[in-house]
Coordinates of C-alpha atoms in Angstrom, one line a residue:
Chain X
M1 CA 82.3 -27.4 -3.2
S2 CA 82.5 -28.4 -6.9
N3 CA 80.9 -26.1 -9.3
Y4 CA 79.9 -29.1 -11.4
V5 CA 76.4 -30.5 -10.6
I6 CA 76.7 -33.5 -13.0
E7 CA 79.9 -35.2 -13.8
A8 CA 79.9 -38.1 -16.3
K9 CA 83.1 -39.9 -16.9
S10 CA 83.9 -42.6 -19.5
V11 CA 80.2 -43.4 -19.7
E12 CA 79.2 -46.3 -21.8
K13 CA 75.7 -47.5 -22.3
T14 CA 74.6 -50.6 -24.1
L15 CA 70.9 -51.1 -24.9
G16 CA 69.2 -54.3 -25.8
R17 CA 70.6 -57.8 -25.9
G18 CA 72.0 -60.3 -28.3
A19 CA 71.4 -59.4 -32.0
G20 CA 69.5 -56.3 -31.0
E21 CA 72.3 -55.0 -28.8
V22 CA 73.2 -51.3 -29.4
R23 CA 76.2 -49.4 -27.9
A24 CA 74.3 -46.1 -27.5
L25 CA 77.1 -44.4 -25.6
R26 CA 80.8 -45.3 -26.1
G27 CA 82.7 -43.4 -23.5
V28 CA 81.3 -40.0 -22.8
D29 CA 82.9 -37.4 -20.6
L30 CA 80.7 -34.5 -19.8
S31 CA 80.3 -32.2 -16.9
L32 CA 77.6 -29.6 -16.4
R33 CA 78.0 -26.6 -14.1
R34 CA 75.8 -24.0 -12.5
G35 CA 75.0 -20.9 -14.5
E36 CA 75.5 -22.5 -17.9
L37 CA 73.0 -23.5 -20.6
T38 CA 74.4 -26.4 -22.5
L39 CA 72.9 -27.5 -25.8
L40 CA 73.3 -31.2 -26.6
M41 CA 72.9 -31.6 -30.4
G42 CA 73.3 -34.4 -32.8
P43 CA 71.4 -36.4 -35.5
S44 CA 68.7 -38.9 -34.7
G45 CA 70.2 -42.1 -33.2
S46 CA 73.4 -40.4 -32.1
G47 CA 72.8 -41.1 -28.4
K48 CA 71.7 -37.7 -27.1
T49 CA 68.5 -39.0 -25.5
T50 CA 70.3 -41.9 -24.0
L51 CA 72.9 -39.5 -22.6
L52 CA 70.1 -37.3 -21.2
L53 CA 68.5 -40.4 -19.6
V54 CA 71.8 -41.4 -18.0
L55 CA 72.6 -37.9 -16.8
G56 CA 69.0 -37.6 -15.5
C57 CA 69.3 -40.8 -13.5
M58 CA 66.7 -42.7 -15.6
L59 CA 69.3 -45.1 -16.7
T60 CA 72.5 -46.3 -15.0
P61 CA 75.6 -46.5 -17.2
T62 CA 76.9 -49.9 -18.3
S63 CA 80.3 -48.7 -17.4
G64 CA 81.8 -45.4 -16.3
S65 CA 80.4 -43.2 -13.7
V66 CA 77.8 -40.5 -13.3
T67 CA 77.7 -38.2 -10.2
V68 CA 74.9 -35.9 -9.5
C69 CA 75.5 -33.3 -6.9
G70 CA 78.1 -35.6 -5.3
T71 CA 75.9 -38.7 -5.4
S72 CA 77.0 -41.5 -7.6
T73 CA 74.3 -43.4 -9.6
S74 CA 76.4 -46.5 -9.8
N75 CA 74.6 -49.5 -8.3
A76 CA 71.6 -47.4 -7.4
D77 CA 68.3 -49.1 -7.5
R78 CA 65.1 -47.6 -9.0
E79 CA 64.1 -45.9 -5.8
K80 CA 67.5 -44.5 -5.2
L81 CA 67.6 -43.1 -8.7
A82 CA 64.1 -41.6 -8.2
K83 CA 65.4 -40.0 -5.0
I84 CA 68.4 -38.4 -6.8
R85 CA 66.0 -37.1 -9.5
R86 CA 63.6 -35.8 -6.8
E87 CA 66.4 -34.0 -4.9
H88 CA 68.5 -32.6 -7.7
V89 CA 66.9 -32.8 -11.2
G90 CA 64.1 -31.0 -13.0
F91 CA 62.8 -32.2 -16.3
V92 CA 61.2 -30.5 -19.2
F93 CA 59.7 -32.9 -21.7
Q94 CA 59.1 -32.5 -25.4
S95 CA 55.4 -33.3 -25.1
Y96 CA 55.0 -31.3 -21.8
H97 CA 53.4 -34.2 -20.0
L98 CA 51.1 -32.1 -17.9
F99 CA 48.3 -33.7 -16.0
P100 CA 45.2 -32.9 -18.1
T101 CA 42.8 -33.0 -15.2
M102 CA 44.8 -30.6 -12.9
T103 CA 45.2 -26.9 -13.2
A104 CA 48.4 -25.2 -14.1
A105 CA 49.1 -24.4 -10.5
Q106 CA 48.3 -27.9 -9.4
N107 CA 50.6 -29.3 -12.1
V108 CA 53.4 -27.2 -10.7
Q109 CA 52.6 -28.0 -7.1
L110 CA 52.8 -31.8 -7.9
A111 CA 56.6 -31.3 -8.1
L112 CA 56.5 -30.1 -4.5
D113 CA 54.0 -32.7 -3.4
I114 CA 56.2 -35.6 -4.4
R115 CA 58.8 -34.0 -2.2
H116 CA 56.3 -33.8 0.7
E117 CA 56.1 -30.0 0.5
R118 CA 52.4 -29.3 1.0
G119 CA 49.9 -26.7 2.2
A120 CA 49.7 -23.0 1.7
R121 CA 53.5 -22.6 1.4
A122 CA 53.6 -25.1 -1.5
A123 CA 50.7 -23.3 -3.2
K124 CA 52.5 -20.0 -2.9
K125 CA 55.7 -21.4 -4.3
S126 CA 53.8 -22.8 -7.3
R127 CA 52.2 -19.5 -8.0
A128 CA 55.6 -17.8 -7.8
A129 CA 57.0 -20.3 -10.3
L130 CA 54.2 -19.6 -12.7
E131 CA 54.8 -15.9 -12.2
M132 CA 58.4 -16.5 -13.1
V133 CA 57.4 -17.9 -16.5
G134 CA 54.7 -15.2 -17.0
L135 CA 51.7 -17.4 -16.4
E136 CA 50.3 -16.2 -13.1
Q137 CA 47.1 -15.3 -14.8
K138 CA 46.6 -18.8 -16.0
A139 CA 47.2 -20.6 -12.7
D140 CA 43.7 -22.0 -12.5
V141 CA 43.4 -23.0 -16.1
L142 CA 43.5 -26.7 -17.2
P143 CA 46.3 -27.6 -19.7
G144 CA 43.6 -28.1 -22.3
G145 CA 42.9 -24.3 -22.1
L146 CA 46.5 -23.4 -22.7
S147 CA 48.5 -23.0 -25.9
G148 CA 51.5 -25.2 -26.6
G149 CA 53.9 -22.5 -25.5
E150 CA 52.0 -21.9 -22.3
Q151 CA 51.9 -25.6 -21.6
Q152 CA 55.7 -25.7 -22.0
R153 CA 56.1 -22.8 -19.7
V154 CA 54.0 -24.6 -17.1
A155 CA 56.2 -27.6 -17.5
I156 CA 59.3 -25.3 -17.0
A157 CA 57.7 -23.9 -13.8
R158 CA 57.1 -27.4 -12.6
A159 CA 60.7 -28.3 -13.3
L160 CA 62.0 -25.3 -11.4
V161 CA 59.6 -25.0 -8.5
A162 CA 61.5 -27.4 -6.3
N163 CA 64.8 -25.5 -6.9
P164 CA 66.7 -28.4 -8.6
S165 CA 70.4 -28.0 -9.2
V166 CA 70.1 -29.1 -12.8
V167 CA 67.3 -28.8 -15.4
L168 CA 67.3 -31.3 -18.3
A169 CA 65.1 -30.4 -21.2
D170 CA 64.3 -32.8 -24.1
E171 CA 63.5 -31.0 -27.3
P172 CA 61.5 -28.3 -25.5
T173 CA 60.9 -26.2 -28.6
S174 CA 60.3 -28.9 -31.2
A175 CA 56.5 -28.7 -30.9
L176 CA 56.4 -24.8 -30.8
D177 CA 56.4 -22.1 -33.4
G178 CA 59.4 -19.8 -33.7
K179 CA 58.1 -17.1 -31.3
N180 CA 57.1 -19.5 -28.6
G181 CA 60.3 -21.5 -29.0
Q182 CA 62.4 -18.3 -28.5
S183 CA 60.3 -17.5 -25.4
I184 CA 60.9 -20.9 -23.9
M185 CA 64.6 -20.7 -24.6
R186 CA 64.8 -17.3 -23.0
I187 CA 63.2 -18.7 -19.9
L188 CA 65.7 -21.6 -19.8
A189 CA 68.6 -19.3 -20.4
D190 CA 67.4 -17.1 -17.5
T191 CA 67.0 -20.3 -15.4
A192 CA 70.7 -21.0 -16.0
H193 CA 72.1 -17.5 -15.7
E194 CA 69.8 -15.7 -13.1
H195 CA 68.9 -18.7 -11.0
D196 CA 72.4 -20.3 -11.2
R197 CA 71.4 -23.7 -12.4
A198 CA 72.9 -26.1 -14.8
V199 CA 70.6 -26.4 -17.8
L200 CA 71.0 -29.1 -20.5
V201 CA 68.9 -28.8 -23.6
V202 CA 68.7 -31.7 -26.0
T203 CA 67.8 -30.4 -29.4
H204 CA 68.2 -30.5 -33.1
D205 CA 66.5 -27.2 -33.6
P206 CA 69.2 -24.8 -35.0
R207 CA 67.1 -21.8 -34.0
V208 CA 68.1 -22.4 -30.3
V209 CA 71.8 -22.3 -30.9
P210 CA 72.1 -18.6 -30.0
F211 CA 70.9 -19.4 -26.5
G212 CA 73.6 -21.9 -25.8
D213 CA 76.6 -21.0 -23.6
R214 CA 78.1 -24.2 -24.6
I215 CA 77.3 -26.6 -27.5
V216 CA 78.0 -30.3 -27.3
E217 CA 77.7 -32.4 -30.4
I218 CA 77.3 -36.1 -30.2
E219 CA 77.5 -38.7 -33.0
D220 CA 77.4 -42.5 -32.7
G221 CA 77.6 -42.4 -28.9
L222 CA 80.7 -40.2 -28.8
I223 CA 81.0 -36.5 -28.1
V224 CA 82.6 -35.1 -31.3
E225 CA 82.6 -31.4 -30.5
D226 CA 82.3 -29.4 -27.3
R227 CA 82.5 -25.6 -27.9
W228 CA 81.5 -22.3 -26.5
G229 CA 78.4 -20.7 -27.9
K230 CA 78.0 -17.1 -28.9
T231 CA 76.6 -15.7 -25.8
D232 CA 78.4 -13.1 -23.8
R233 CA 78.7 -15.3 -20.7
P234 CA 82.0 -15.6 -18.9
R235 CA 83.7 -18.8 -19.9
M236 CA 85.0 -21.5 -17.7
P237 CA 86.9 -24.7 -18.4
R238 CA 84.7 -27.1 -20.3
T239 CA 85.6 -30.4 -18.6
A240 CA 85.2 -31.2 -15.0
P241 CA 88.5 -31.4 -13.2
F242 CA 88.2 -35.1 -12.4
G243 CA 90.6 -36.1 -9.7
A244 CA 91.5 -32.5 -9.1
Chain O
M1 CA 46.9 -31.9 2.2
S2 CA 48.6 -34.0 -0.5
L3 CA 47.6 -33.7 -4.1
T4 CA 47.4 -37.5 -4.4
L5 CA 43.7 -37.4 -3.4
T6 CA 43.0 -34.7 -5.9
L7 CA 44.8 -36.6 -8.6
A8 CA 43.0 -39.8 -7.6
S9 CA 39.6 -38.2 -7.7
R10 CA 40.3 -36.5 -11.1
N11 CA 41.5 -39.8 -12.5
L12 CA 38.4 -41.5 -11.2
F13 CA 35.8 -38.9 -12.3
H14 CA 37.5 -38.1 -15.6
D15 CA 36.0 -41.1 -17.3
R16 CA 32.4 -40.9 -16.0
L17 CA 31.2 -44.0 -17.8
R18 CA 33.9 -46.2 -16.3
F19 CA 33.3 -44.6 -12.9
V20 CA 29.5 -45.4 -13.1
A21 CA 30.3 -49.0 -14.2
T22 CA 32.7 -49.3 -11.3
L23 CA 30.1 -48.0 -8.8
I24 CA 27.4 -50.3 -10.2
G25 CA 29.8 -53.2 -9.7
I26 CA 30.6 -52.2 -6.1
V27 CA 27.0 -51.4 -5.2
F28 CA 25.8 -54.8 -6.7
S29 CA 28.5 -56.6 -4.8
V30 CA 28.0 -54.8 -1.4
V31 CA 24.2 -55.0 -1.6
L32 CA 24.4 -58.7 -2.4
V33 CA 26.7 -59.3 0.5
M34 CA 24.6 -57.1 2.7
I35 CA 21.4 -59.0 1.9
Q36 CA 23.0 -62.4 2.3
M37 CA 24.5 -61.5 5.7
G38 CA 21.3 -59.6 6.7
L39 CA 19.4 -62.8 5.9
F40 CA 21.9 -64.8 7.9
L41 CA 21.4 -62.5 10.9
G42 CA 17.7 -62.4 10.4
F43 CA 17.5 -66.1 10.1
G44 CA 19.8 -66.5 13.2
R45 CA 17.5 -64.3 15.2
M46 CA 14.3 -65.9 14.0
V47 CA 15.4 -69.4 14.9
T48 CA 16.1 -68.4 18.5
T49 CA 13.1 -66.0 18.9
M50 CA 11.4 -68.4 21.3
I51 CA 14.5 -68.9 23.3
D52 CA 15.2 -65.2 23.4
H53 CA 11.7 -64.5 24.8
A54 CA 11.5 -67.4 27.2
P55 CA 12.0 -66.5 30.8
A56 CA 14.6 -69.2 31.4
D57 CA 18.2 -69.2 32.7
L58 CA 18.4 -72.9 32.1
W59 CA 16.7 -75.3 29.7
I60 CA 16.1 -78.9 30.5
L61 CA 15.9 -80.7 27.2
P62 CA 15.8 -84.2 25.7
K63 CA 19.4 -85.3 25.3
G64 CA 20.8 -84.1 22.0
A65 CA 17.9 -81.8 21.3
K66 CA 19.1 -79.6 18.4
C67 CA 16.7 -76.8 18.6
F68 CA 13.5 -75.4 20.1
E69 CA 11.3 -77.2 17.6
D70 CA 12.9 -80.6 18.5
P71 CA 10.0 -83.1 18.9
S72 CA 11.6 -85.3 21.5
L73 CA 10.1 -85.4 25.0
I74 CA 11.4 -85.7 28.6
D75 CA 9.9 -87.0 31.8
V76 CA 8.0 -84.1 33.4
K77 CA 8.7 -85.4 36.9
V78 CA 12.2 -83.9 36.6
R79 CA 10.4 -80.6 37.3
D80 CA 9.6 -81.4 40.9
R81 CA 13.2 -82.6 41.6
V82 CA 14.7 -79.5 40.1
A83 CA 12.2 -77.0 41.6
S84 CA 13.2 -78.1 45.1
L85 CA 16.9 -77.4 44.5
E86 CA 18.7 -74.5 46.2
G87 CA 18.9 -71.4 44.1
I88 CA 16.0 -72.4 41.8
N89 CA 13.2 -69.9 41.5
S90 CA 10.9 -71.8 39.2
A91 CA 10.8 -74.8 36.8
V92 CA 8.1 -74.7 34.3
P93 CA 7.3 -77.4 31.6
L94 CA 6.8 -76.4 28.0
V95 CA 4.9 -78.5 25.4
I96 CA 5.4 -77.8 21.8
G97 CA 4.6 -79.6 18.6
F98 CA 3.0 -79.5 15.2
S99 CA -0.8 -79.8 14.8
D100 CA -3.5 -79.2 12.3
W101 CA -5.6 -76.0 12.2
R102 CA -8.9 -76.2 10.5
M103 CA -10.4 -72.9 9.4
E104 CA -14.1 -72.2 9.5
R105 CA -14.3 -72.5 5.8
G106 CA -12.9 -76.0 6.1
E107 CA -9.3 -75.6 4.9
V108 CA -6.5 -77.2 7.0
T109 CA -3.1 -75.7 7.6
P110 CA -0.2 -76.9 9.9
V111 CA 0.5 -74.9 13.0
F112 CA 3.1 -75.0 15.7
I113 CA 1.7 -75.2 19.2
V114 CA 3.5 -73.5 22.0
G115 CA 2.0 -74.4 25.3
A116 CA 2.9 -73.3 28.8
D117 CA 1.0 -73.2 32.1
Q118 CA -0.3 -69.6 31.9
R119 CA -0.3 -69.4 35.7
D120 CA 3.4 -70.1 36.0
S121 CA 6.2 -68.0 34.6
G122 CA 6.4 -70.0 31.4
L123 CA 6.8 -69.0 27.8
Q124 CA 4.0 -66.4 27.2
P125 CA 3.1 -64.7 24.0
W126 CA 4.6 -61.2 23.8
N127 CA 3.8 -58.0 21.8
I128 CA 0.1 -58.5 22.3
V129 CA -1.8 -55.9 20.3
E130 CA -5.3 -57.2 20.9
G131 CA -6.9 -59.3 23.6
N132 CA -5.2 -60.6 26.7
A133 CA -2.8 -63.4 27.4
Q134 CA -4.5 -64.3 30.7
T135 CA -7.5 -65.5 28.7
L136 CA -5.4 -68.5 27.5
Q137 CA -5.9 -70.2 30.8
Q138 CA -9.4 -70.9 29.8
G139 CA -10.0 -74.0 27.6
G140 CA -9.9 -73.5 23.9
N141 CA -8.4 -70.0 23.9
V142 CA -5.4 -69.3 21.7
A143 CA -3.1 -66.5 20.8
V144 CA -2.0 -66.0 17.2
D145 CA 0.1 -63.5 15.3
R146 CA -1.7 -61.0 13.1
S147 CA 0.7 -61.6 10.2
Y148 CA -0.9 -65.1 9.9
F149 CA -4.5 -64.0 9.9
E150 CA -4.9 -65.0 6.3
R151 CA -3.1 -68.3 6.6
L152 CA -5.3 -69.2 9.6
G153 CA -8.5 -67.8 8.2
V154 CA -9.1 -65.5 11.2
S155 CA -9.6 -61.8 11.5
G156 CA -8.8 -61.1 15.1
V157 CA -10.1 -61.7 18.6
G158 CA -13.3 -63.7 18.5
S159 CA -12.4 -65.7 15.4
T160 CA -12.8 -69.4 15.7
A161 CA -11.3 -72.5 14.2
E162 CA -10.5 -76.2 15.1
V163 CA -7.2 -77.7 16.2
R164 CA -7.0 -81.4 16.1
G165 CA -10.8 -81.5 16.0
R166 CA -11.2 -79.3 19.1
K167 CA -12.8 -75.9 18.8
V168 CA -10.5 -72.9 19.5
R169 CA -11.1 -69.2 19.8
V170 CA -8.7 -66.4 19.2
T171 CA -8.5 -64.3 22.4
A172 CA -5.2 -62.6 22.0
V173 CA -3.3 -61.3 19.0
T174 CA 0.4 -60.7 18.8
D175 CA 2.5 -58.7 16.4
G176 CA 5.8 -59.8 14.9
I177 CA 6.0 -63.4 16.3
R178 CA 6.8 -65.1 13.0
S179 CA 8.2 -68.5 12.4
F180 CA 11.1 -68.9 10.0
A181 CA 9.6 -72.1 8.9
T182 CA 6.4 -70.2 7.9
T183 CA 4.3 -72.5 10.1
P184 CA 2.3 -70.1 12.4
Y185 CA 2.9 -70.3 16.1
V186 CA -0.2 -70.8 18.2
F187 CA 0.1 -70.1 21.9
V188 CA -2.1 -72.1 24.2
D189 CA -2.4 -73.3 27.8
M190 CA -0.4 -76.4 28.8
K191 CA -3.4 -78.6 29.0
N192 CA -4.6 -77.7 25.6
A193 CA -1.2 -78.0 24.2
R194 CA -1.1 -81.7 25.3
N195 CA -4.4 -82.3 23.6
Y196 CA -3.4 -80.5 20.4
T197 CA -0.1 -82.2 20.1
G198 CA -0.9 -85.6 21.6
T199 CA 1.7 -85.2 24.3
P200 CA 1.1 -87.5 27.3
R201 CA 0.6 -85.9 30.7
D202 CA 3.8 -87.3 32.1
R203 CA 5.9 -85.8 29.3
A204 CA 7.1 -82.4 28.2
S205 CA 9.2 -80.9 25.5
S206 CA 11.4 -79.0 27.8
I207 CA 11.5 -77.4 31.3
L208 CA 12.3 -73.8 31.7
V209 CA 14.3 -73.1 34.8
Q210 CA 14.6 -69.7 36.4
L211 CA 17.3 -69.1 39.0
K212 CA 16.9 -66.9 42.1
S213 CA 18.6 -63.5 41.7
D214 CA 21.2 -64.4 44.3
A215 CA 21.9 -67.9 43.1
D216 CA 25.4 -68.9 41.9
P217 CA 24.7 -69.9 38.3
E218 CA 27.6 -72.4 38.1
K219 CA 26.5 -74.2 41.3
A220 CA 22.8 -74.2 40.2
L221 CA 23.7 -75.6 36.8
S222 CA 25.7 -78.4 38.3
A223 CA 22.9 -79.2 40.8
V224 CA 20.3 -79.3 38.0
R225 CA 22.5 -81.4 35.8
A226 CA 22.9 -83.9 38.7
E227 CA 19.1 -84.3 39.0
V228 CA 17.9 -84.6 35.4
G229 CA 19.1 -88.1 34.5
D230 CA 19.0 -88.7 30.8
A231 CA 17.9 -85.2 30.0
E232 CA 20.3 -82.4 29.1
V233 CA 20.7 -79.0 30.7
L234 CA 21.8 -76.0 28.7
T235 CA 22.1 -72.4 29.6
A236 CA 19.9 -70.1 27.5
D237 CA 23.0 -68.9 25.6
E238 CA 24.2 -72.5 25.0
F239 CA 20.7 -73.5 23.7
R240 CA 20.7 -70.4 21.5
K241 CA 24.0 -71.2 20.0
R242 CA 23.1 -74.8 19.4
S243 CA 19.8 -73.9 17.7
R244 CA 21.6 -71.4 15.4
S245 CA 24.3 -73.9 14.6
F246 CA 21.7 -76.5 13.7
W247 CA 19.5 -74.4 11.5
L248 CA 22.3 -72.3 9.9
F249 CA 25.0 -74.9 9.4
G250 CA 23.3 -78.3 10.1
T251 CA 20.8 -77.6 7.3
G252 CA 23.2 -75.9 4.9
A253 CA 21.1 -72.7 4.9
G254 CA 24.0 -70.7 6.4
A255 CA 26.5 -72.2 3.9
A256 CA 24.2 -71.1 1.1
L257 CA 24.0 -67.6 2.4
F258 CA 27.7 -67.4 2.9
A259 CA 28.3 -68.8 -0.6
G260 CA 26.1 -66.0 -1.9
A261 CA 28.0 -63.4 0.1
L262 CA 31.3 -64.8 -1.2
L263 CA 30.1 -64.6 -4.7
G264 CA 29.3 -61.0 -4.1
V265 CA 32.8 -60.3 -2.8
I266 CA 34.3 -62.1 -5.8
V267 CA 32.1 -60.2 -8.3
G268 CA 32.9 -56.9 -6.7
T269 CA 36.6 -57.5 -6.5
V270 CA 36.8 -58.6 -10.2
I271 CA 34.8 -55.6 -11.4
V272 CA 36.8 -53.0 -9.3
A273 CA 40.1 -54.7 -10.2
Q274 CA 39.3 -54.6 -13.9
T275 CA 38.2 -50.9 -13.9
L276 CA 41.1 -49.8 -11.7
Y277 CA 43.5 -51.6 -13.9
S278 CA 42.1 -50.1 -17.1
S279 CA 42.1 -46.7 -15.4
T280 CA 45.7 -47.1 -14.4
K281 CA 46.6 -48.2 -17.9
D282 CA 45.0 -45.1 -19.3
H283 CA 47.0 -42.9 -17.0
L284 CA 50.3 -44.8 -17.4
T285 CA 52.0 -41.8 -19.0
E286 CA 51.0 -39.6 -16.0
F287 CA 52.3 -42.2 -13.6
A288 CA 55.5 -42.5 -15.7
T289 CA 55.8 -38.7 -15.6
L290 CA 55.5 -38.7 -11.8
R291 CA 58.2 -41.4 -11.7
A292 CA 60.4 -39.4 -14.0
M293 CA 59.9 -36.3 -11.8
G294 CA 61.3 -38.5 -9.0
S295 CA 58.2 -39.5 -7.1
S296 CA 58.6 -42.6 -4.9
N297 CA 56.7 -45.8 -5.7
A298 CA 54.8 -45.2 -2.5
Y299 CA 53.5 -41.9 -3.8
I300 CA 52.2 -43.5 -6.9
Y301 CA 50.6 -46.4 -5.0
S302 CA 48.9 -43.9 -2.8
V303 CA 47.2 -42.4 -5.9
I304 CA 45.9 -45.8 -6.8
I305 CA 44.9 -46.7 -3.3
Y306 CA 43.0 -43.4 -3.0
Q307 CA 41.2 -44.2 -6.2
A308 CA 40.2 -47.6 -4.7
L309 CA 39.2 -45.9 -1.4
L310 CA 37.0 -43.3 -3.2
N311 CA 35.4 -46.2 -5.1
A312 CA 34.8 -48.0 -1.8
V313 CA 33.4 -45.0 0.1
I314 CA 31.1 -43.8 -2.6
G315 CA 30.0 -47.3 -3.5
F316 CA 29.4 -48.3 0.1
C317 CA 27.3 -45.1 0.8
I318 CA 25.0 -45.9 -2.1
A319 CA 24.8 -49.6 -1.1
A320 CA 24.1 -48.7 2.5
G321 CA 21.2 -46.5 1.3
I322 CA 19.8 -49.4 -0.8
G323 CA 20.4 -51.7 2.1
S324 CA 18.3 -49.5 4.5
I325 CA 15.4 -49.5 2.0
V326 CA 15.6 -53.3 1.7
V327 CA 15.6 -53.6 5.6
Q328 CA 12.4 -51.5 5.8
M329 CA 10.8 -53.4 3.0
T330 CA 11.4 -56.8 4.6
A331 CA 10.8 -55.7 8.2
K332 CA 7.3 -57.4 8.2
S333 CA 8.2 -60.3 5.9
A334 CA 8.6 -63.9 6.9
L335 CA 12.3 -63.5 7.0
P336 CA 13.3 -60.0 7.7
I337 CA 16.8 -58.8 6.7
V338 CA 18.6 -57.6 9.7
I339 CA 21.4 -55.1 9.4
T340 CA 23.1 -54.3 12.7
P341 CA 25.7 -51.5 13.2
W342 CA 28.3 -54.1 13.5
L343 CA 27.3 -55.7 10.2
M344 CA 27.4 -52.2 8.6
A345 CA 30.9 -51.6 10.0
A346 CA 32.1 -55.0 8.9
L347 CA 30.7 -54.4 5.4
F348 CA 32.4 -51.1 5.2
V349 CA 35.7 -52.7 6.1
L350 CA 35.1 -55.5 3.6
T351 CA 34.3 -52.9 0.9
V352 CA 37.5 -51.1 1.6
V353 CA 39.6 -54.3 1.7
M354 CA 37.9 -55.5 -1.5
C355 CA 38.6 -52.2 -3.3
V356 CA 42.2 -51.9 -2.1
A357 CA 42.9 -55.5 -2.9
S358 CA 41.5 -54.8 -6.4
G359 CA 44.2 -52.2 -6.8
I360 CA 47.0 -54.8 -6.5
G361 CA 46.8 -55.5 -10.3
A362 CA 47.1 -51.8 -11.1
I363 CA 50.0 -51.4 -8.6
I364 CA 51.8 -54.3 -10.2
R365 CA 51.4 -52.6 -13.6
V366 CA 52.6 -49.3 -12.3
V367 CA 55.7 -50.9 -10.6
R368 CA 56.9 -51.9 -14.1
I369 CA 56.7 -48.4 -15.5
D370 CA 59.9 -47.2 -17.0
P371 CA 60.1 -43.4 -16.5
A372 CA 62.2 -43.1 -19.6
T373 CA 59.1 -43.8 -21.6
V374 CA 58.0 -40.2 -21.2
F375 CA 60.9 -39.2 -23.4
M376 CA 59.7 -41.4 -26.2
R377 CA 56.2 -40.0 -26.3

């Protein structure tokens, strides 16, 4: 079985039409593997969010191919894409996007609920996920009663609880102070290293660079640099062995 | 249990003002429909109250008679021919008609005379709370309902008045025999009924036929039909349906009641649709987050449907409470509102359908959600 959970090959994505048409991605090859935290960095408008959306099955590529855990997103309709996300992908959003009327535990449990995992077992798994991010004491607190860092930790617990193969995080530290940002990145690094998941973090926060096993830079819809980070992790080939 | 119900209830109760506005809309709508349909049922029962209480399996009527109050007459000789048929237990003429009631203080009011031979098994007053129906056999004795005391200027047994210039005395009082037309019923003996309504001795308004318990209803009906000439023979059920049809639909009263009910449904649907749509719009980011997390459309629809169902159940319970108060308040009125268990069940289904249908707009809005929007906010 391939160690690569996401494989993107020659991905192009054109957004808009006519005069407003933008080639957001111009032939991207990128593979993410388990046990690795990859940072996707680049200036505003470089295409990193578009790439995240394509890798996260929110968008399908205009050309090229994306395979998530062996399932191609080509020609997939909205329900099929949702199914792939449900089965394989966990998301962490910049603005957390927690449900304000539900407790931390219920927010986490929602990720199981949409997968039809319900009852006491789901509740137990949700509490365990909160414990993993150090928030077991805040399980019954509404998001409004949590700090920004705590809310982001709940969001991470929600992304992890269903045991996805890949976690995609969009600017997870941008709304946090340095200490909380470090804490969040440590959790994401643990997610990759200790729980053997592929983690992709889109960021332009230089403070998170030390946490990256791999740093991918994108500019004008093209990957311009793909290098190892400064962590002590064992290194593997950077590109997926397509056709291998 | 799924969290969809929890999410739906939190979405619903989060904005209390909107929730209250939604409930008011639903309650207004359901109560309006309930009252209109309750009036329909009440009216339907009132127009057949005499038929319901008449001891008749078959009615011999003037051809084309539309209702109990139809003033046409038939030849009373039919009675003797029918009474001798096999399977017939009795055939009793009935005389009805409008007349004038002059109170002791001189005022005159119209009344509706119901006259049957009190020695036969004809149409007798029921629910007698004072006096005795047997007394009607004697000349000038009448039975009236106590709800019309004021209209008739009487106070109970022993009160006197004049009908068509003839002195009458109240010797029996009933409870709950009300006329939908608000004209009081006055029960009298056959002979008096002819005098008070000007009906000739050889004519009658109808003949009430009772079958023997072992008679074959179909055979008896055919036999009676063969004997009545120009008259028409209906079973009690047929006559009931024809009367209801005439009063409810022939007069437009039923259409008006249905139009009111339809208006209630439209108002309720629009209000619930509007509030559900705006609630959904307010929670679009949450729905988009669910979609981004990989939830199916069906999961999101179920949240909206649960919101609609919660609206329906809570709204209906309040409306049902108000409805039962209205029923009690109108129980003794000229036109009581009747709410049967079936009507209640139908209203509940209607409320649910109305609320769920109202969610269609919200669902259409949610279908168009782009989950990618959560990365832009």
